[in-house]
mmCIF file of N, CA and C in Angstrom:
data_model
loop_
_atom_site.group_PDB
_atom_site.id
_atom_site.type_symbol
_atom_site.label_atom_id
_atom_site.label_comp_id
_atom_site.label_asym_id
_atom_site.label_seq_id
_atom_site.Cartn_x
_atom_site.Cartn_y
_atom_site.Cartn_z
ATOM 1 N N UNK A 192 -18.855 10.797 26.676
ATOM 2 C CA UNK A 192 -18.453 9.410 26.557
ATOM 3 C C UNK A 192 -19.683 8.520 26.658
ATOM 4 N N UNK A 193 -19.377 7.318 25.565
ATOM 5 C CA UNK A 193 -21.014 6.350 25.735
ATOM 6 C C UNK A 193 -20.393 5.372 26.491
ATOM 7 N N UNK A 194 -21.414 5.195 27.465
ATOM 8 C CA UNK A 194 -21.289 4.074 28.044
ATOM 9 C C UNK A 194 -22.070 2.599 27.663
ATOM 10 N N UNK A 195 -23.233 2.452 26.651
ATOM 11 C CA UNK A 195 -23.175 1.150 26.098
ATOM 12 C C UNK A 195 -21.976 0.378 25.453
ATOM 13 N N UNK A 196 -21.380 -0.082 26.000
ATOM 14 C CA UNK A 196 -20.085 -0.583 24.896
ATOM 15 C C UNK A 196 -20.480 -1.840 24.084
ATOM 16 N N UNK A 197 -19.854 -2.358 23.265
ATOM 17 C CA UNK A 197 -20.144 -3.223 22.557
ATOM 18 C C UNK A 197 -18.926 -4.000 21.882
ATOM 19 N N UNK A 198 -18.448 -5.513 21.829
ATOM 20 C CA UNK A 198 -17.745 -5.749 21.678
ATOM 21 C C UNK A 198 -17.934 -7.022 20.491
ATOM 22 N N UNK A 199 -17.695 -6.550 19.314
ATOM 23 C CA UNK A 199 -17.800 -7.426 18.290
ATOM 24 C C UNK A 199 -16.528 -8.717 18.223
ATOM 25 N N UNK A 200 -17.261 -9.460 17.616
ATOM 26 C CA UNK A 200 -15.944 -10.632 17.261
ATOM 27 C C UNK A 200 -16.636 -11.544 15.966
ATOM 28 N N UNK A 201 -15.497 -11.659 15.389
ATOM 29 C CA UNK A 201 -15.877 -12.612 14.086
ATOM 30 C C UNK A 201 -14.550 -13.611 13.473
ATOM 31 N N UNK A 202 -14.412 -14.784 13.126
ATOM 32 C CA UNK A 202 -13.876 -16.081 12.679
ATOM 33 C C UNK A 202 -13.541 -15.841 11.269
ATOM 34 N N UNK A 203 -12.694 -16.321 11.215
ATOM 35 C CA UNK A 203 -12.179 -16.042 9.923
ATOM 36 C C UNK A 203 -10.573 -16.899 9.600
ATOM 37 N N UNK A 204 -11.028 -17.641 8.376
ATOM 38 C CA UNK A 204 -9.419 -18.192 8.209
ATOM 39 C C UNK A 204 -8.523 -17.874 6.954
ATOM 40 N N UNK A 205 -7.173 -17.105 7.899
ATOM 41 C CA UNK A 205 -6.342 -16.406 6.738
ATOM 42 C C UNK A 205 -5.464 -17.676 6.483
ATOM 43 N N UNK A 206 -4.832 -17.156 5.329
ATOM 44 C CA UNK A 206 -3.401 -18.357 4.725
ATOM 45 C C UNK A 206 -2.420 -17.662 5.166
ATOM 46 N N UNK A 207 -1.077 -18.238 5.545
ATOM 47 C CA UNK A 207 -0.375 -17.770 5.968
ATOM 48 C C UNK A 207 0.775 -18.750 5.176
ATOM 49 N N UNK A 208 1.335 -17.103 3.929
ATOM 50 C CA UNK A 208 2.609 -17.640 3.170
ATOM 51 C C UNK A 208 3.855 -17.635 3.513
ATOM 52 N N UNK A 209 4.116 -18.757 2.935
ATOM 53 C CA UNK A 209 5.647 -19.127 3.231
ATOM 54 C C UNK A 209 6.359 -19.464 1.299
ATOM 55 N N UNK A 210 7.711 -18.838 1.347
ATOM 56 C CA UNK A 210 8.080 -19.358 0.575
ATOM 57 C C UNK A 210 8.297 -20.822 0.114
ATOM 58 N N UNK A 211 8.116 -21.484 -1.184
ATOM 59 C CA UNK A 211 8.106 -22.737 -1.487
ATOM 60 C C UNK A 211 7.468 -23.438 -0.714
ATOM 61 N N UNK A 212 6.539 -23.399 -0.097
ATOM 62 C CA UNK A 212 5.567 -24.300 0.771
ATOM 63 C C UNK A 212 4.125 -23.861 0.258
ATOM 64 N N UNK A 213 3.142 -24.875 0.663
ATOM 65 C CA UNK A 213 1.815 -24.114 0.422
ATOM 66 C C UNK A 213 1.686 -23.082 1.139
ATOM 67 N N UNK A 214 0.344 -22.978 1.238
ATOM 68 C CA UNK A 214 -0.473 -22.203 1.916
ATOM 69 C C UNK A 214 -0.432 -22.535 3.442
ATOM 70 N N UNK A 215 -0.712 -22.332 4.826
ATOM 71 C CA UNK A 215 -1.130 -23.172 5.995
ATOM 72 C C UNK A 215 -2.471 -22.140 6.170
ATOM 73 N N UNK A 216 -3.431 -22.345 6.546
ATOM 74 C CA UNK A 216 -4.716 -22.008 6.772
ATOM 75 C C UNK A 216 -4.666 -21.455 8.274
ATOM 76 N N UNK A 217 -5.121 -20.601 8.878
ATOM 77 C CA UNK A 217 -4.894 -20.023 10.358
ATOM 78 C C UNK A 217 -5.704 -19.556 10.724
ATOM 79 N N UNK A 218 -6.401 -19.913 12.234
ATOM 80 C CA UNK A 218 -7.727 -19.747 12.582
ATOM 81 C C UNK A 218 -7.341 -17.978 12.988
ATOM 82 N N UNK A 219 -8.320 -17.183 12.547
ATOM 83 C CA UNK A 219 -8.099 -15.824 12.954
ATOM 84 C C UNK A 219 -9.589 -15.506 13.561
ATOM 85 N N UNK A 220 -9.471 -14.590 15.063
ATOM 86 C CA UNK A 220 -11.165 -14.005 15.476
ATOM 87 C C UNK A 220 -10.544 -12.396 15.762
ATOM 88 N N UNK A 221 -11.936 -11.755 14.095
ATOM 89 C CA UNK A 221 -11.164 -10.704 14.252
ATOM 90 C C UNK A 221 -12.100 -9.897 15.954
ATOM 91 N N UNK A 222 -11.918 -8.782 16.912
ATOM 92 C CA UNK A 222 -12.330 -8.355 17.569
ATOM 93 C C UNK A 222 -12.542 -6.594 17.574
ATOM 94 N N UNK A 223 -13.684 -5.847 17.860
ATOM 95 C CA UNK A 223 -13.615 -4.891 17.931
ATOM 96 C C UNK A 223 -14.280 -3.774 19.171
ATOM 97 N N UNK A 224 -14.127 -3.806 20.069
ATOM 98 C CA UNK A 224 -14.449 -3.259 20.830
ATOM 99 C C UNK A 224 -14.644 -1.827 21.227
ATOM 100 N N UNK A 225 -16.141 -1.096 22.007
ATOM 101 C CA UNK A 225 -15.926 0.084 21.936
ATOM 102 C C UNK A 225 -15.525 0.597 22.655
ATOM 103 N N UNK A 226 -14.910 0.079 23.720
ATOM 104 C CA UNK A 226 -13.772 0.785 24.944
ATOM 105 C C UNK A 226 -12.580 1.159 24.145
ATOM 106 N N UNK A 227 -11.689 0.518 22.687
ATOM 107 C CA UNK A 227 -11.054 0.930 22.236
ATOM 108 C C UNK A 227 -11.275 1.288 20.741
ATOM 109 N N UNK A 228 -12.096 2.466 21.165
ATOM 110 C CA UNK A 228 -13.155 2.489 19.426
ATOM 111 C C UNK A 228 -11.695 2.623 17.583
ATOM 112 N N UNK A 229 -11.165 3.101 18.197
ATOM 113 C CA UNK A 229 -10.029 3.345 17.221
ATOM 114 C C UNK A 229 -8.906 2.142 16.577
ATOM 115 N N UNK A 230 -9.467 1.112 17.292
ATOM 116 C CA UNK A 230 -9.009 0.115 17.573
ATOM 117 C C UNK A 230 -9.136 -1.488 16.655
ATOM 118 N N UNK A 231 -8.904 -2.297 16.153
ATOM 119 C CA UNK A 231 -9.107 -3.711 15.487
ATOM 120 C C UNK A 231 -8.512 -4.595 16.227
ATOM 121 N N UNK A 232 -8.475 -5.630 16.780
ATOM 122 C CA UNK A 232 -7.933 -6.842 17.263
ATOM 123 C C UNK A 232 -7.872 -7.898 16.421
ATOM 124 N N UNK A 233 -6.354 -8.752 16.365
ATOM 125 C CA UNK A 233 -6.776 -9.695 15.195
ATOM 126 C C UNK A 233 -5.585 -10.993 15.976
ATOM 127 N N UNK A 234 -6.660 -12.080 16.476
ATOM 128 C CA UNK A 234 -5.926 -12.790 17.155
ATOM 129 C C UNK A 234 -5.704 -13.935 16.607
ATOM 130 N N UNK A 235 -4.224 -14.434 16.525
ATOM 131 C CA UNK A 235 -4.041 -15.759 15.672
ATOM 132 C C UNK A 235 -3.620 -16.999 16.156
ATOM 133 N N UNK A 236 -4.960 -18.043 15.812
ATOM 134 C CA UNK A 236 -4.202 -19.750 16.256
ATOM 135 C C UNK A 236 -2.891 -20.191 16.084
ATOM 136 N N UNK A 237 -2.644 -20.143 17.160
ATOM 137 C CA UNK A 237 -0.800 -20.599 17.141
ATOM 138 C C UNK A 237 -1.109 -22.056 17.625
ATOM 139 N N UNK A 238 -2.095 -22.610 17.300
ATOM 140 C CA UNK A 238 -1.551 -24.320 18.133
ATOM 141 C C UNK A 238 -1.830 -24.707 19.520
ATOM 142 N N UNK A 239 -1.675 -25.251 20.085
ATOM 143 C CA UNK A 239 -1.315 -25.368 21.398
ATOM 144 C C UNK A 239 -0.955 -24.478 22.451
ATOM 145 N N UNK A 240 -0.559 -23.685 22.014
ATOM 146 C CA UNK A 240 0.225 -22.440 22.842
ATOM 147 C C UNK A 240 -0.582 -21.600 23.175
ATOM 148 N N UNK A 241 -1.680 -21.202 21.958
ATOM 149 C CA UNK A 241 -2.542 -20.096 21.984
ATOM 150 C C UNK A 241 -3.104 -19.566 20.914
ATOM 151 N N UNK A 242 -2.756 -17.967 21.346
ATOM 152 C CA UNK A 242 -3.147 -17.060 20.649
ATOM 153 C C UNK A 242 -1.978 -16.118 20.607
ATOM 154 N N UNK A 243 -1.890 -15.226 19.315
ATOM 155 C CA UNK A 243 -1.296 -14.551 18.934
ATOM 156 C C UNK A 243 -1.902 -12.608 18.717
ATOM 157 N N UNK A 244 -2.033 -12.004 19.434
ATOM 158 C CA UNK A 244 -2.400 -10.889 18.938
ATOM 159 C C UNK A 244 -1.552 -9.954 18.524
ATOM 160 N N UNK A 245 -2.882 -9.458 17.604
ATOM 161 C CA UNK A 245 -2.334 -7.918 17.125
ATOM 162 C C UNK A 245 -3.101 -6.766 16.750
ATOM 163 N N UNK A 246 -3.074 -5.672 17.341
ATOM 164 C CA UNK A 246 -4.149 -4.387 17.394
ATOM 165 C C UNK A 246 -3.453 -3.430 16.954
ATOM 166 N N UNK A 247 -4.255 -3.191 15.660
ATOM 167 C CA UNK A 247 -3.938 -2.287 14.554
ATOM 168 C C UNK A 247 -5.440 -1.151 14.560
ATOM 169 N N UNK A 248 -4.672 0.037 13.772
ATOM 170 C CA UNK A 248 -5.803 0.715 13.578
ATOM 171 C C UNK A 248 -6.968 0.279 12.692
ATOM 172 N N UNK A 249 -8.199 0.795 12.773
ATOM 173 C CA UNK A 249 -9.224 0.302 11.977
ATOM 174 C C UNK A 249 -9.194 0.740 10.767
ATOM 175 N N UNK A 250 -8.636 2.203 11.315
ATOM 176 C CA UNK A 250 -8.867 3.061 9.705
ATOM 177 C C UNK A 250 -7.758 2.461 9.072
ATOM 178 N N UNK A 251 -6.720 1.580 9.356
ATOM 179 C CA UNK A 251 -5.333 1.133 8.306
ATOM 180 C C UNK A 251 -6.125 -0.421 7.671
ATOM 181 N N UNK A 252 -7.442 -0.781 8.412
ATOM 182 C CA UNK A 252 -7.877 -2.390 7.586
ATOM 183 C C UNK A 252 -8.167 -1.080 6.585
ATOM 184 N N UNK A 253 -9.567 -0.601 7.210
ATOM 185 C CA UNK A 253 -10.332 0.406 5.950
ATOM 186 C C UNK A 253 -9.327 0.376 5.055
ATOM 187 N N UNK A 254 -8.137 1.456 5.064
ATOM 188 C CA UNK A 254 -7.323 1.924 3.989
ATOM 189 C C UNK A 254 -6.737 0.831 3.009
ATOM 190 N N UNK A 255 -6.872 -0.241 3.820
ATOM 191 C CA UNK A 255 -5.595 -1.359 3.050
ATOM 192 C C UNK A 255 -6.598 -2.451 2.188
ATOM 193 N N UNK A 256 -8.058 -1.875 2.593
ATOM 194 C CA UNK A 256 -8.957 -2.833 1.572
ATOM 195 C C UNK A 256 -9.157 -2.142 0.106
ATOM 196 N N UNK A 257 -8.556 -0.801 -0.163
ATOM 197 C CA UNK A 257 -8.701 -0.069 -1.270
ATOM 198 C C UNK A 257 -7.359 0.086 -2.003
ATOM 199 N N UNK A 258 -5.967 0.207 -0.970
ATOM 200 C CA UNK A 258 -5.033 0.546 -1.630
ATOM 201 C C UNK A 258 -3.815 -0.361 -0.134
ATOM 202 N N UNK A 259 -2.294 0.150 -0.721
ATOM 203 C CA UNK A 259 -1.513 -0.075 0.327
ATOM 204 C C UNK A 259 -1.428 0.422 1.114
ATOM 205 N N UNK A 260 -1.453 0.066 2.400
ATOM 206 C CA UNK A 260 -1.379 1.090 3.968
ATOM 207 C C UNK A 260 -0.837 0.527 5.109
ATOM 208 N N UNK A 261 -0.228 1.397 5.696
ATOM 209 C CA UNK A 261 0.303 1.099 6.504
ATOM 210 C C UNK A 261 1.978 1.156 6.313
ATOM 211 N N UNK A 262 3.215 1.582 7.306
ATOM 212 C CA UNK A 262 4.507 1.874 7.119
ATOM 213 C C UNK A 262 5.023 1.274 8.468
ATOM 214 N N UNK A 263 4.427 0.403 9.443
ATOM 215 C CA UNK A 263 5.072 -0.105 10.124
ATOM 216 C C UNK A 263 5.182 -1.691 10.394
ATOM 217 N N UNK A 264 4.564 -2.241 11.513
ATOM 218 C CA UNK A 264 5.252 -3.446 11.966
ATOM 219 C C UNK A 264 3.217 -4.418 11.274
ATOM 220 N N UNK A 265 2.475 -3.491 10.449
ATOM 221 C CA UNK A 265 1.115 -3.939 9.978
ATOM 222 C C UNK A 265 1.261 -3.190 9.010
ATOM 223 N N UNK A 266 1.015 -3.783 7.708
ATOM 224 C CA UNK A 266 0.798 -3.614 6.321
ATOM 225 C C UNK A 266 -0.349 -4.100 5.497
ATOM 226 N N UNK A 267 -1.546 -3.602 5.015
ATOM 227 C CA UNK A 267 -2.158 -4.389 4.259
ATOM 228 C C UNK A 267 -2.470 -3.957 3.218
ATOM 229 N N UNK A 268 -2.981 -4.489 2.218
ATOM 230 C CA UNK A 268 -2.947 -4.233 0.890
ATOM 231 C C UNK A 268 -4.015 -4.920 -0.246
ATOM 232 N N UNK A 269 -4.273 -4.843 -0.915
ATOM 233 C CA UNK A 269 -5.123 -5.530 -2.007
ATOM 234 C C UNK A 269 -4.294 -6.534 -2.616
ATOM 235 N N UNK A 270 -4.821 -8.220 -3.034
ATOM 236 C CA UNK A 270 -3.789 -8.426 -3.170
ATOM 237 C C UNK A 270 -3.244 -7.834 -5.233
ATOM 238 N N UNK A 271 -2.414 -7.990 -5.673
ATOM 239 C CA UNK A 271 -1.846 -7.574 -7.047
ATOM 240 C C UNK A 271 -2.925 -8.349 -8.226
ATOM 241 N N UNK A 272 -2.747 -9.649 -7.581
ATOM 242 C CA UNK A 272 -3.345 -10.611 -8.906
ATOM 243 C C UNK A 272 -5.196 -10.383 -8.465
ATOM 244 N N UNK A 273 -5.469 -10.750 -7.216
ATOM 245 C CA UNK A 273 -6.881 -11.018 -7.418
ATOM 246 C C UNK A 273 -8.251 -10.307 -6.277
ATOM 247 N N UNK A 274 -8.413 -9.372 -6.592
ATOM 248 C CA UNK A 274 -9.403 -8.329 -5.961
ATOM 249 C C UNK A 274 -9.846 -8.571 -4.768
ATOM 250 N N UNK A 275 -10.343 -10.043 -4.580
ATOM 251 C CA UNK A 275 -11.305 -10.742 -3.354
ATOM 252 C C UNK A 275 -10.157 -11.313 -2.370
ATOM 253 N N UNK A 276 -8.927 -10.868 -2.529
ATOM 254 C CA UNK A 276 -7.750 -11.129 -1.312
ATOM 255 C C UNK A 276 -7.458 -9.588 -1.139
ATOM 256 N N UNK A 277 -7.023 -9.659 0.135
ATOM 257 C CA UNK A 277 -6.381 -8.508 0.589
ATOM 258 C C UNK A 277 -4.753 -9.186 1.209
ATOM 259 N N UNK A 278 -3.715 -8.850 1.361
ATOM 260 C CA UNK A 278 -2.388 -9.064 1.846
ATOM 261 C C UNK A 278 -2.273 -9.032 2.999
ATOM 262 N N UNK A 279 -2.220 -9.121 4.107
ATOM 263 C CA UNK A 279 -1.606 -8.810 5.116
ATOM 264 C C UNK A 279 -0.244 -9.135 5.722
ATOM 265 N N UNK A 280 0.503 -8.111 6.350
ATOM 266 C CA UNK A 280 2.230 -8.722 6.139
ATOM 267 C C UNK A 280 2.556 -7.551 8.345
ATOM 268 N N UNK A 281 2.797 -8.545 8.904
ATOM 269 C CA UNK A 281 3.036 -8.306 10.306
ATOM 270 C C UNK A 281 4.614 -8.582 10.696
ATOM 271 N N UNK A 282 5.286 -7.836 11.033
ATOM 272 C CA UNK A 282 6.461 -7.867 11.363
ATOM 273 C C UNK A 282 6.483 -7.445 12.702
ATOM 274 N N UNK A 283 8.025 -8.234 13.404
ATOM 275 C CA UNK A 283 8.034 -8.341 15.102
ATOM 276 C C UNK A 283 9.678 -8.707 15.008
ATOM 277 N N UNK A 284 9.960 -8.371 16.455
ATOM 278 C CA UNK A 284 11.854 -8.368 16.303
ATOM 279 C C UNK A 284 11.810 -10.150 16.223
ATOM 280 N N UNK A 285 10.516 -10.971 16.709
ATOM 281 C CA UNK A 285 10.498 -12.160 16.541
ATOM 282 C C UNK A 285 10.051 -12.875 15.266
ATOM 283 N N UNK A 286 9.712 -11.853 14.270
ATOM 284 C CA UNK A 286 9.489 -12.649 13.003
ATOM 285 C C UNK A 286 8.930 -11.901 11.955
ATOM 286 N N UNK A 287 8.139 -12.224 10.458
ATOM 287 C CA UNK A 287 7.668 -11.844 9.735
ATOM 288 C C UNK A 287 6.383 -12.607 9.599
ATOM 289 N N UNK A 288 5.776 -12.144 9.117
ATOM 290 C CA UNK A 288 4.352 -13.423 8.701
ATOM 291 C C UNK A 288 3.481 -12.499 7.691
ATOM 292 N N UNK A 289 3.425 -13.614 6.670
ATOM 293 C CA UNK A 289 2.072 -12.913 5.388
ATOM 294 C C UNK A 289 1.352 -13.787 5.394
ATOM 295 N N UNK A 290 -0.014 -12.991 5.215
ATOM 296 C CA UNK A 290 -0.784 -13.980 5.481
ATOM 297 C C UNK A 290 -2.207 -13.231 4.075
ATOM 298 N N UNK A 291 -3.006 -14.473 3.311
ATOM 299 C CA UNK A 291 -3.790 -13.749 2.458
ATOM 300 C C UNK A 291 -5.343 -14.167 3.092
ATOM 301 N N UNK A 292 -6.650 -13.281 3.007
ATOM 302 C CA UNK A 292 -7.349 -12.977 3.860
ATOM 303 C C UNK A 292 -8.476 -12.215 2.749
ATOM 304 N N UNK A 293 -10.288 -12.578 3.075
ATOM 305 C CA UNK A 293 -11.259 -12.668 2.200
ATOM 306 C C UNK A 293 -11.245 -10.857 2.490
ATOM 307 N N UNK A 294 -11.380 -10.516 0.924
ATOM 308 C CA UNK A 294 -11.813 -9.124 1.473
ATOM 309 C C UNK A 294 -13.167 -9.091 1.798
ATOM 310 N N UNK A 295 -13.380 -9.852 1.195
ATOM 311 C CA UNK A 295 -14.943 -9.595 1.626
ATOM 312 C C UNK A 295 -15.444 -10.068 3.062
ATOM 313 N N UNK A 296 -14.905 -10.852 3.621
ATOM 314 C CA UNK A 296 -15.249 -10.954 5.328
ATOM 315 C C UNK A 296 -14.260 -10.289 5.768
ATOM 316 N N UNK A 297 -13.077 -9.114 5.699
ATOM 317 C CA UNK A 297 -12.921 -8.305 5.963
ATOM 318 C C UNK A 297 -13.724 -6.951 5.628
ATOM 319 N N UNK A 298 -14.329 -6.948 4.696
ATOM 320 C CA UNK A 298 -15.020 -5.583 4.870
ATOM 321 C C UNK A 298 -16.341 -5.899 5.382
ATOM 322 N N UNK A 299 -17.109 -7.429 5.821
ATOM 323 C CA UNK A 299 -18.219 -7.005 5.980
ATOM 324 C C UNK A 299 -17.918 -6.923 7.596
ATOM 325 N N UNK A 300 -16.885 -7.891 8.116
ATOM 326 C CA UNK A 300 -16.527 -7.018 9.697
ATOM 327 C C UNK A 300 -16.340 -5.862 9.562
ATOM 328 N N UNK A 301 -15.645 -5.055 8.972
ATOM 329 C CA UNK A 301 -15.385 -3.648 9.100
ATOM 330 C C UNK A 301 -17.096 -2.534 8.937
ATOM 331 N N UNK A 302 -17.550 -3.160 8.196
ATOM 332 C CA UNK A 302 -19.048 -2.521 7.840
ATOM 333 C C UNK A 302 -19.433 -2.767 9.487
ATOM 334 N N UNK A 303 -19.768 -4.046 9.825
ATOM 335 C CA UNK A 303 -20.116 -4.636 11.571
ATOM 336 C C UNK A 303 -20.036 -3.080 12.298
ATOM 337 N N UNK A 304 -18.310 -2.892 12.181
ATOM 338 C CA UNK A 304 -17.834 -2.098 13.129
ATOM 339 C C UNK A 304 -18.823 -0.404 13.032
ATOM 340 N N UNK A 305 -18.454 -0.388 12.039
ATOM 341 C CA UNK A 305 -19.224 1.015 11.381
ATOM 342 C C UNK A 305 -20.541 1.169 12.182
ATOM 343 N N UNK A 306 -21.370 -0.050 12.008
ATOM 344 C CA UNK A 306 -22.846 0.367 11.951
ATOM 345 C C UNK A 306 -23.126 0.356 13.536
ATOM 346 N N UNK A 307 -21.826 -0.075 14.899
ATOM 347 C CA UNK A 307 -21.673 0.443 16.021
ATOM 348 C C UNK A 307 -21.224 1.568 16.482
ATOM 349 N N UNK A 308 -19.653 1.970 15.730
ATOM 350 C CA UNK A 308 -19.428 3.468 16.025
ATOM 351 C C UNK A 308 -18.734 4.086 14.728
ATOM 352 N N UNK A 309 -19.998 5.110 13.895
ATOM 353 C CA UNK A 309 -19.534 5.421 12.573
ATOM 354 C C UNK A 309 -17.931 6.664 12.609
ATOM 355 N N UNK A 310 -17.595 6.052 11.688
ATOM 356 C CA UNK A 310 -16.238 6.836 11.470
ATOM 357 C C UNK A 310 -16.170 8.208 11.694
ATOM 358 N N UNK A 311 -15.448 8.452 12.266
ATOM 359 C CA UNK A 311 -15.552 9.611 13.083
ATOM 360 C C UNK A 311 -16.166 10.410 14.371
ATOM 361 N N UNK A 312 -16.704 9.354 14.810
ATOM 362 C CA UNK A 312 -17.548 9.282 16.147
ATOM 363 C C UNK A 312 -16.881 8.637 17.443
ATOM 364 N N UNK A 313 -15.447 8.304 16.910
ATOM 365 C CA UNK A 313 -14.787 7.032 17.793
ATOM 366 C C UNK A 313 -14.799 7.904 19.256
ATOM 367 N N UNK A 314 -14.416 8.845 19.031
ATOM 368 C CA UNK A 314 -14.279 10.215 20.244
ATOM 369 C C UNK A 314 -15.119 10.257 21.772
ATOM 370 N N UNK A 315 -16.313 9.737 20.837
ATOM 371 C CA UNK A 315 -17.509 9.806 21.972
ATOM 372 C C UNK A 315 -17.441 8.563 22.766
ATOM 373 N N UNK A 316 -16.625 8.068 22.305
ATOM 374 C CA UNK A 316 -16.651 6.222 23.006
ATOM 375 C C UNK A 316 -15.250 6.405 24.540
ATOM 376 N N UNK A 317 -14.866 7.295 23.780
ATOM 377 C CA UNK A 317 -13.335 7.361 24.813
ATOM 378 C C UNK A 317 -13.642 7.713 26.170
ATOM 379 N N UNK A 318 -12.965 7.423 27.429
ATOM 380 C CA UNK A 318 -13.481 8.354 28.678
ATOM 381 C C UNK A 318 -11.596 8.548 28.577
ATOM 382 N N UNK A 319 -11.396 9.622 28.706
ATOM 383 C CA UNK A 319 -9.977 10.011 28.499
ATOM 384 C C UNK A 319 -9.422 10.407 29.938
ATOM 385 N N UNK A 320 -10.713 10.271 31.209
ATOM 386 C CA UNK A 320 -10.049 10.119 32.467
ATOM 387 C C UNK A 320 -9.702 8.809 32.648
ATOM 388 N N UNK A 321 -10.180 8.502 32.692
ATOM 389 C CA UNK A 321 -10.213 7.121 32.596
ATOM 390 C C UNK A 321 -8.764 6.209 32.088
ATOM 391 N N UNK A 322 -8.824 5.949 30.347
ATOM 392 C CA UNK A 322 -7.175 5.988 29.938
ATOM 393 C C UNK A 322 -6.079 6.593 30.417
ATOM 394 N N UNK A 323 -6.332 8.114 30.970
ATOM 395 C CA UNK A 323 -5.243 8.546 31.841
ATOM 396 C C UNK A 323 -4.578 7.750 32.718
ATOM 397 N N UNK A 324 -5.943 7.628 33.689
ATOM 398 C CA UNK A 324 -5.439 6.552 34.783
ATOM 399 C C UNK A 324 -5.103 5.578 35.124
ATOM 400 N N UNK A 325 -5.308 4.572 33.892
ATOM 401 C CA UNK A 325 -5.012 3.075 33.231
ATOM 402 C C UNK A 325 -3.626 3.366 33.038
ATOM 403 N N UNK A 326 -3.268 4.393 32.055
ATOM 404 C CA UNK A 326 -1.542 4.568 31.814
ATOM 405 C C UNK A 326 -0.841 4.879 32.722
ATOM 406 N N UNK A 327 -0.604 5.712 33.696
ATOM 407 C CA UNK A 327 -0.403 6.153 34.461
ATOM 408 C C UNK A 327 0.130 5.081 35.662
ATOM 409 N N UNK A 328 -1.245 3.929 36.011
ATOM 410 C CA UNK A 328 -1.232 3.340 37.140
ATOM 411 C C UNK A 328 -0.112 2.116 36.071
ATOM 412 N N UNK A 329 -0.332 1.362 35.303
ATOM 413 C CA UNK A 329 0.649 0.904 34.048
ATOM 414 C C UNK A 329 2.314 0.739 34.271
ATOM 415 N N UNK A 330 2.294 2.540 34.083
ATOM 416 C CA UNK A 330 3.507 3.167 33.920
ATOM 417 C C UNK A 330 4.381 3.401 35.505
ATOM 418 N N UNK A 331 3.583 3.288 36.462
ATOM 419 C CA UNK A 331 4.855 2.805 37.997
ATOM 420 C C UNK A 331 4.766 1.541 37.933
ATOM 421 N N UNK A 332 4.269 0.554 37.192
ATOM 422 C CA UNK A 332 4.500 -0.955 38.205
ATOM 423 C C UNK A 332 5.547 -0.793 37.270
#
């Protein structure tokens, strides 16, 4: 396990579609950290209230900047009409939300991530005593 960790973050504003309405613009900071190397964080300006997160796998941005990926409550995709969007579509028992998003400051965060812990290396980042005991202590309160 490495113990330099490193915790990236980067700004970014997705659109977030709605039928018959425009676009609304939404402050997004994506995050990647190597305590959870397997990991993407993607937290969204809700206003006043906050923030909104959501931590998806990395390898499902990777996958969803080339093709469609993903089968659950995170979907992303290329968009149909125009190469330099990617889709993103998040579902929750509290809602739906699509939102369209630069591929290209999505892949050059994702490159970011890479050139800290290359694909397939995520392993060495883990201390898996460690997570044990995080879940564990979690799982009685």
């Amino acid at each position: 396990m490495r113990n330099d960790h490193v915790t990236l973050r980067s700004t970014a504003v997705f659109d977030l579609l709605a039928p018959r309405t425009p676009a609304v613009p939404v402050q997004v900071e994506l995050r990647y950290d190597t305590k959870d190397p397997y990991a993407v964080v993607a937290a969204f300006r809700t206003g006043r209230a906050g923030w909104v997160e959501w931590v998806y796998a990395r390898d499902l941005l990777a996958d969803g900047l080339i093709a469609d990926a993903g089968d659950g409550d995170v979907r992303i995709r290329p968009a149909a009409d125009d190469p330099e969007v990617v889709v993103i579509e998040l579902s929750s028992p509290s809602g739906h939300a699509m939102f369209e998003a630069s591929a290209q400051e999505l892949a050059d965060f994702l490159d970011r991530t890479y050139d800290v812990v290359v694909p397939g290396n995520e392993h060495l980042w883990v201390n898996v005593d460690e997570a044990l005991t995080h879940l564990i202590s979690n799982d009685l309160t």
